[in-house]
Amino acid sequence: MAPPAASTVDVLGDDLLQEVFVLLPGPADLLRAALACRPFLCAARSAAFLRRFRRRHPFTCPLLLGCHLHRPGEHRGNSAPRLLPAPPAAATRRVAERGDFALSFIPRRGRPGAAGAGTPWQLLDCRNGRLLLRSRSSQDLAVADPLARRWVSLPALPGDHPVGYALVTDDGDYSVFKAACISRVGDTTDLRAFLLSSADLRWADVGGLAQQPNLAASRAMQANGSLYWKLVGGQHVLALNTATTELAVLPLPPFLRELSFDVIEKGEDGAGGLHVLTMRGFCIEVWVSEDDGAGGLAWTLVDKSVRFHRAIAEMIGSEHFYHLTLDVIGVAAGVVFLRNGSCLFCIHLETMKMTKLSENESCPSALIYPYTIAWPPAFLNSIEEGA
């Protein structure tokens, strides 16, 4: 008896199906296609493909819910974390209502007799639906998912004086993550880098640099698997490649030293140098760095938006806006978040539409983090060995 003929779908194979899937308009279309049949699901479950799909759809993948805020204060009512929905607020609010952004699902630690049901956690980083947290009382570390209401405790850091933290997630497999820490060695000016993988939950010393300035009280920036912290003085950034564990100090151009900025990803393969987004003269600017051949970096302006001075004047209700500045808080899912004083704004980088999110927000910029839902969804988590 002859073996059954292969179906058309089987003949196509994963590679060809992925070339079709990557052209779909957005994540919802990919999810519907993946659920159509088993061959489609197997093709969509490739970690490499899911990373490529996210890069090709930077404005829709993953879904942006808003900003996670934490107002520090003496009274718990002032310090409870919350989510500020991004537009369209009605749609994001429906998704956000499933979660617990006050973090009450994490057991309270520290003083045994402390009152209240909340958790006094300090937010250290936020990536791909997860939060990196540190207890203000016990200094314990944890990683939490407010939408899934799940959390995991991390072991104590081996470093002497932690000065910077970061959370690294895999855009091809949400089930794994890494945490990073930069620590100062004793009373010296040396810095050491530590990495932890969710696979074994153990900190590993991955390298260090001697005689370096301290981190400028800035949170980590992330692009293409590398982490960046601005150093005191604003002339350099500390860079940690989480794949190769290479630690380096990179120079910044003079005009960036007094500006706030974030690093962003460009292109499907992430190649082409470090891309930095900032706002200058009411315009969004994107700069890219390249090796200048002499051990430094050459910076080139590759994108510049229209001026947003009139939109700002209308939103804040003032014609005296030329003395104002807009600080970049962060970039996520194709949206840049900015603030002027107590006003929070966002600009969608595809449409260049500007929206005022809040006009009386006292939360420090360092404790405002763009928040997206997890990508990829759980049923698309890679089944590849070692992914």
Coordinates of C-alpha atoms in Angstrom, one line a residue:
M1 CA 0.0 0.0 0.0
A2 CA 1.4 3.3 -1.1
P3 CA 2.1 5.9 1.7
P4 CA -0.4 8.8 1.8
A5 CA 0.5 11.8 -0.3
A6 CA 1.8 14.8 1.7
S7 CA -0.6 17.6 2.0
T8 CA 0.1 21.0 0.4
V9 CA 0.8 22.5 3.9
D10 CA 3.4 19.9 4.6
V11 CA 5.1 20.5 1.3
L12 CA 5.4 24.2 2.0
G13 CA 7.5 23.6 5.1
D14 CA 8.2 25.9 8.0
D15 CA 10.6 28.3 6.2
L16 CA 8.1 29.2 3.4
L17 CA 5.2 29.5 5.9
Q18 CA 7.3 31.9 8.0
E19 CA 8.0 34.1 5.0
V20 CA 4.2 34.3 4.5
F21 CA 3.4 34.9 8.2
V22 CA 6.0 37.7 8.6
L23 CA 4.0 39.7 6.1
L24 CA 0.8 39.5 8.1
P25 CA -0.5 42.9 9.3
G26 CA -0.1 42.4 13.0
P27 CA 0.1 40.0 16.0
A28 CA -3.7 39.3 16.0
D29 CA -3.4 38.0 12.4
L30 CA -0.5 35.8 13.3
L31 CA -2.3 34.3 16.3
R32 CA -5.3 33.5 14.1
A33 CA -3.1 31.9 11.5
A34 CA -1.2 29.8 14.1
L35 CA -4.5 28.4 15.4
A36 CA -5.7 27.2 12.0
C37 CA -3.8 23.9 12.0
R38 CA -0.9 22.1 13.5
P39 CA 1.7 22.8 10.7
F40 CA 0.9 26.6 11.0
L41 CA 1.4 26.4 14.8
C42 CA 4.7 24.6 14.5
A43 CA 6.0 27.2 12.0
A44 CA 4.9 30.1 14.2
R45 CA 6.5 28.7 17.3
S46 CA 10.1 29.3 16.1
A47 CA 11.9 31.6 18.5
A48 CA 14.0 33.1 15.7
F49 CA 10.8 33.8 13.7
L50 CA 9.0 35.4 16.6
R51 CA 11.9 37.7 17.2
R52 CA 11.9 38.7 13.5
F53 CA 8.1 39.2 13.5
R54 CA 8.3 41.6 16.5
R55 CA 11.1 43.6 14.8
R56 CA 9.0 43.8 11.6
H57 CA 6.0 45.1 13.5
P58 CA 7.5 47.6 16.0
F59 CA 4.3 49.7 16.3
T60 CA 1.9 46.9 17.1
C61 CA 3.9 44.1 18.7
P62 CA 3.7 43.7 21.6
L63 CA 0.5 45.5 22.7
L64 CA 1.2 48.7 24.7
L65 CA -0.9 49.1 27.9
G66 CA 0.5 52.3 29.2
C67 CA 3.0 53.4 31.9
H68 CA 3.6 51.7 35.2
L69 CA 4.0 54.4 37.9
H70 CA 5.2 54.3 41.5
R71 CA 5.0 57.4 43.6
P72 CA 7.3 57.1 46.6
G73 CA 5.8 58.5 49.8
E74 CA 5.4 58.1 53.5
H75 CA 1.9 56.9 53.3
R76 CA 1.0 53.7 51.5
G77 CA -1.8 55.4 49.6
N78 CA 0.8 57.6 47.9
S79 CA 3.2 54.8 47.1
A80 CA 0.9 52.1 45.6
P81 CA 2.0 51.3 42.1
R82 CA -0.6 51.7 39.3
L83 CA -1.0 51.6 35.6
L84 CA -1.7 54.8 33.6
P85 CA -3.5 53.5 30.4
A86 CA -2.2 54.5 27.0
P87 CA -4.6 55.5 24.2
P88 CA -7.0 54.2 23.3
A89 CA -7.6 54.1 27.1
A90 CA -10.8 52.0 26.9
A91 CA -9.2 49.2 25.0
T92 CA -6.1 49.0 27.2
R93 CA -8.1 49.4 30.4
R94 CA -10.0 46.2 29.6
V95 CA -6.8 44.2 29.3
A96 CA -5.2 45.9 32.3
E97 CA -8.2 45.1 34.6
R98 CA -7.1 41.5 34.5
G99 CA -3.9 42.3 36.3
D100 CA -2.8 43.5 39.7
F101 CA -0.5 46.5 39.2
A102 CA -0.6 47.4 42.9
L103 CA 1.4 44.1 43.4
S104 CA -0.7 42.9 46.2
F105 CA -0.3 39.3 45.0
I106 CA 3.3 39.3 46.3
P107 CA 3.6 38.5 50.0
R108 CA 4.7 41.4 52.2
R109 CA 8.2 41.0 53.6
G110 CA 10.3 42.9 56.1
R111 CA 8.8 43.9 59.5
P112 CA 6.6 41.1 60.7
G113 CA 4.1 43.5 62.3
A114 CA 3.9 45.9 59.4
A115 CA 0.4 47.0 58.7
G116 CA -1.4 46.9 55.3
A117 CA -1.9 44.3 52.7
G118 CA 0.3 46.0 50.1
T119 CA 3.9 45.3 49.2
P120 CA 6.6 48.0 49.6
W121 CA 8.6 47.1 46.5
Q122 CA 10.9 49.4 44.6
L123 CA 10.6 49.2 40.8
L124 CA 14.0 48.6 39.2
D125 CA 13.1 47.7 35.6
C126 CA 10.2 46.7 33.4
R127 CA 10.4 44.7 30.2
N128 CA 7.9 42.7 28.1
G129 CA 5.2 42.4 30.8
R130 CA 7.6 41.7 33.7
L131 CA 8.8 43.9 36.6
L132 CA 12.2 43.6 38.4
L133 CA 11.5 44.6 42.0
R134 CA 13.5 45.1 45.2
S135 CA 12.0 45.1 48.7
R136 CA 12.6 48.4 50.5
S137 CA 12.9 46.7 53.8
S138 CA 14.7 43.4 53.2
Q139 CA 16.4 44.3 49.9
D140 CA 15.2 41.0 48.4
L141 CA 14.8 40.9 44.6
A142 CA 11.9 39.5 42.7
V143 CA 10.5 39.3 39.1
A144 CA 6.8 39.7 38.8
D145 CA 4.1 39.5 36.1
P146 CA 1.2 41.7 37.1
L147 CA -1.2 40.4 34.4
A148 CA -0.6 36.8 35.2
R149 CA -0.2 37.6 39.0
R150 CA 2.9 35.4 39.2
W151 CA 6.2 36.1 40.7
V152 CA 9.6 34.5 41.5
S153 CA 12.1 35.3 44.1
L154 CA 15.7 35.9 43.1
P155 CA 18.8 35.0 45.2
A156 CA 20.9 37.6 47.0
L157 CA 23.4 39.4 44.9
P158 CA 27.1 38.5 45.4
G159 CA 28.3 42.0 44.6
D160 CA 29.4 44.5 47.3
H161 CA 27.4 47.7 46.3
P162 CA 24.8 47.2 43.6
V163 CA 24.4 50.5 41.6
G164 CA 22.4 49.4 38.6
Y165 CA 19.8 46.7 37.6
A166 CA 18.1 45.5 34.5
L167 CA 15.7 42.9 33.2
V168 CA 16.3 41.1 29.9
T169 CA 13.6 39.2 28.2
D170 CA 13.5 37.0 25.1
D171 CA 11.3 38.3 22.3
G172 CA 11.1 34.7 21.0
D173 CA 10.2 32.9 24.2
Y174 CA 8.5 34.6 27.1
S175 CA 9.1 31.7 29.4
V176 CA 12.7 32.7 29.9
F177 CA 14.4 35.9 31.2
K178 CA 17.7 37.3 32.5
A179 CA 18.5 39.8 35.2
A180 CA 21.6 41.9 35.3
C181 CA 23.3 43.9 38.0
I182 CA 26.2 46.3 38.0
S183 CA 28.0 46.5 41.3
R184 CA 30.8 48.6 42.7
V185 CA 33.7 46.7 44.2
G186 CA 34.1 47.8 47.9
D187 CA 35.3 51.4 48.2
T188 CA 37.0 51.3 44.8
T189 CA 35.9 52.8 41.5
D190 CA 35.9 49.3 39.9
L191 CA 32.6 48.0 38.4
R192 CA 31.6 44.3 38.1
A193 CA 28.7 42.9 36.1
F194 CA 26.5 40.0 37.1
L195 CA 24.0 38.0 35.1
L196 CA 21.2 35.6 36.2
S197 CA 19.2 33.3 34.0
S198 CA 15.7 32.1 34.9
A199 CA 16.9 28.6 33.9
D200 CA 19.0 28.2 37.1
L201 CA 18.4 31.3 39.1
R202 CA 22.0 31.8 40.0
W203 CA 24.1 35.0 39.7
A204 CA 27.3 34.7 37.6
D205 CA 30.2 37.2 37.6
V206 CA 30.7 38.0 33.9
G207 CA 33.4 40.7 34.0
G208 CA 34.4 44.1 35.2
L209 CA 36.0 47.4 34.4
A210 CA 38.5 49.3 36.5
Q211 CA 38.3 53.0 37.5
Q212 CA 35.0 53.9 36.1
P213 CA 32.6 56.7 37.1
N214 CA 29.4 55.7 38.9
L215 CA 26.1 55.2 37.2
A216 CA 24.3 58.5 36.9
A217 CA 21.2 57.3 38.9
S218 CA 19.8 56.3 35.5
R219 CA 17.9 53.1 34.8
A220 CA 18.9 50.7 32.2
M221 CA 18.2 51.1 28.5
Q222 CA 18.0 48.0 26.2
A223 CA 18.3 47.3 22.5
N224 CA 19.4 44.2 20.5
G225 CA 20.2 42.2 23.6
S226 CA 22.6 44.8 25.1
L227 CA 22.1 47.0 28.1
Y228 CA 23.2 50.6 28.6
W229 CA 23.6 52.8 31.6
K230 CA 24.5 56.5 31.5
L231 CA 27.6 57.3 33.6
V232 CA 28.1 60.3 35.8
G233 CA 29.2 63.3 33.8
G234 CA 27.1 62.3 30.8
Q235 CA 30.1 61.7 28.5
H236 CA 29.8 57.9 28.3
V237 CA 27.5 55.0 28.7
L238 CA 28.3 51.6 30.2
A239 CA 27.3 48.8 27.7
L240 CA 26.8 45.1 28.6
N241 CA 26.2 42.6 25.8
T242 CA 24.1 39.9 27.5
A243 CA 24.9 37.3 24.8
T244 CA 28.7 37.7 24.7
T245 CA 28.9 39.2 28.3
E246 CA 31.2 41.8 26.9
L247 CA 31.4 44.9 29.1
A248 CA 32.5 48.3 27.5
V249 CA 32.3 52.0 27.9
L250 CA 31.1 54.0 24.9
P251 CA 31.5 57.7 24.3
L252 CA 28.4 59.9 23.7
P253 CA 28.3 62.9 21.4
P254 CA 28.5 66.3 23.2
F255 CA 24.9 67.3 22.4
L256 CA 23.5 64.1 24.1
R257 CA 25.3 64.8 27.4
E258 CA 22.6 67.2 28.7
L259 CA 19.6 65.5 27.1
S260 CA 17.5 62.5 28.1
F261 CA 17.3 59.7 25.6
D262 CA 16.6 56.0 25.0
V263 CA 18.1 53.4 22.8
I264 CA 15.9 51.8 20.2
E265 CA 16.0 48.8 17.8
K266 CA 16.0 49.4 14.0
G267 CA 15.6 46.8 11.3
E268 CA 14.7 43.1 11.3
D269 CA 18.2 41.9 12.2
G270 CA 19.2 44.6 14.7
A271 CA 22.4 45.3 12.8
G272 CA 23.7 48.7 11.9
G273 CA 25.0 50.3 15.1
L274 CA 23.5 51.8 18.2
H275 CA 20.4 53.9 17.6
V276 CA 19.5 56.6 20.1
L277 CA 16.2 58.6 20.2
T278 CA 16.0 62.0 21.9
M279 CA 14.0 65.2 21.7
R280 CA 15.7 68.5 20.8
G281 CA 14.1 71.7 19.7
F282 CA 10.7 70.1 20.0
C283 CA 11.7 67.6 17.4
I284 CA 12.3 63.8 17.8
E285 CA 15.7 62.9 16.5
V286 CA 17.2 59.4 15.9
W287 CA 21.0 59.1 15.8
V288 CA 23.1 56.1 14.9
S289 CA 26.7 55.4 15.9
E290 CA 29.4 53.7 13.8
D291 CA 33.0 52.8 14.5
D292 CA 35.1 55.8 13.3
G293 CA 38.2 53.6 12.9
A294 CA 40.1 55.3 15.6
G295 CA 38.6 53.6 18.7
G296 CA 35.7 56.0 18.9
L297 CA 32.2 56.4 17.5
A298 CA 30.9 58.6 14.7
W299 CA 27.3 59.8 15.1
T300 CA 24.9 60.4 12.2
L301 CA 21.4 61.9 12.3
V302 CA 19.1 59.4 10.4
D303 CA 15.6 60.7 11.3
K304 CA 14.0 63.9 12.4
S305 CA 10.3 64.6 13.1
V306 CA 8.3 67.8 12.7
R307 CA 8.3 70.2 15.6
F308 CA 5.7 69.6 18.3
H309 CA 5.7 73.2 19.7
R310 CA 2.2 74.0 18.6
A311 CA 0.7 70.8 19.9
I312 CA 2.5 71.3 23.3
A313 CA 1.2 74.8 23.5
E314 CA -2.4 73.7 22.9
M315 CA -2.2 70.8 25.4
I316 CA -0.7 72.8 28.3
G317 CA -2.7 75.9 27.5
S318 CA 0.2 78.3 27.3
E319 CA 1.7 80.3 24.5
H320 CA 5.0 80.7 26.5
F321 CA 6.4 77.3 25.6
Y322 CA 9.7 78.0 24.1
H323 CA 11.5 77.8 27.5
L324 CA 9.9 74.4 28.1
T325 CA 11.8 71.1 27.7
L326 CA 10.4 67.6 27.0
D327 CA 12.3 64.8 28.8
V328 CA 12.3 61.4 27.2
I329 CA 11.1 58.8 29.6
G330 CA 11.3 55.7 27.4
V331 CA 10.3 54.1 24.1
A332 CA 8.1 51.0 23.8
A333 CA 6.0 49.4 21.0
G334 CA 6.6 52.4 18.7
V335 CA 5.6 55.0 21.3
V336 CA 7.9 57.5 23.0
F337 CA 6.9 58.8 26.4
L338 CA 7.8 62.3 27.5
R339 CA 7.2 64.7 30.3
N340 CA 7.3 68.4 31.0
G341 CA 7.0 69.2 34.7
S342 CA 3.9 67.3 35.9
C343 CA 2.5 66.7 32.4
L344 CA 3.0 63.3 30.7
F345 CA 2.7 62.9 26.9
C346 CA 3.2 60.2 24.4
I347 CA 3.9 60.3 20.6
H348 CA 3.2 57.4 18.3
L349 CA 6.2 57.2 16.1
E350 CA 4.3 55.8 13.1
T351 CA 1.6 58.4 13.0
M352 CA 3.4 61.2 14.9
K353 CA 0.2 61.8 16.9
M354 CA 0.8 63.4 20.3
T355 CA -1.4 62.7 23.2
K356 CA -1.5 64.1 26.8
L357 CA -1.7 61.2 29.3
S358 CA -1.8 63.1 32.5
E359 CA -1.5 66.8 33.5
N360 CA -0.7 66.4 37.2
E361 CA 1.7 63.5 37.7
S362 CA 4.1 63.8 40.6
C363 CA 5.8 60.4 40.0
P364 CA 9.6 60.9 39.3
S365 CA 10.6 60.1 35.7
A366 CA 13.0 57.4 37.0
L367 CA 9.9 55.5 38.3
I368 CA 7.8 55.7 35.2
Y369 CA 8.1 52.7 32.9
P370 CA 6.3 51.9 29.6
Y371 CA 4.4 48.7 30.1
T372 CA 3.5 46.1 27.4
I373 CA 1.9 42.8 27.6
A374 CA 4.1 39.7 27.2
W375 CA 5.3 38.7 23.8
P376 CA 5.0 36.0 22.5
P377 CA 1.8 34.6 24.0
A378 CA 2.2 31.5 26.1
F379 CA 1.0 29.0 23.5
L380 CA 3.5 30.4 21.0
N381 CA 6.5 29.9 23.4
S382 CA 9.3 28.3 21.5
I383 CA 9.5 24.5 21.7
E384 CA 13.0 24.5 20.2
E385 CA 15.6 22.8 22.4
G386 CA 17.9 25.3 24.0
A387 CA 15.9 28.3 22.8

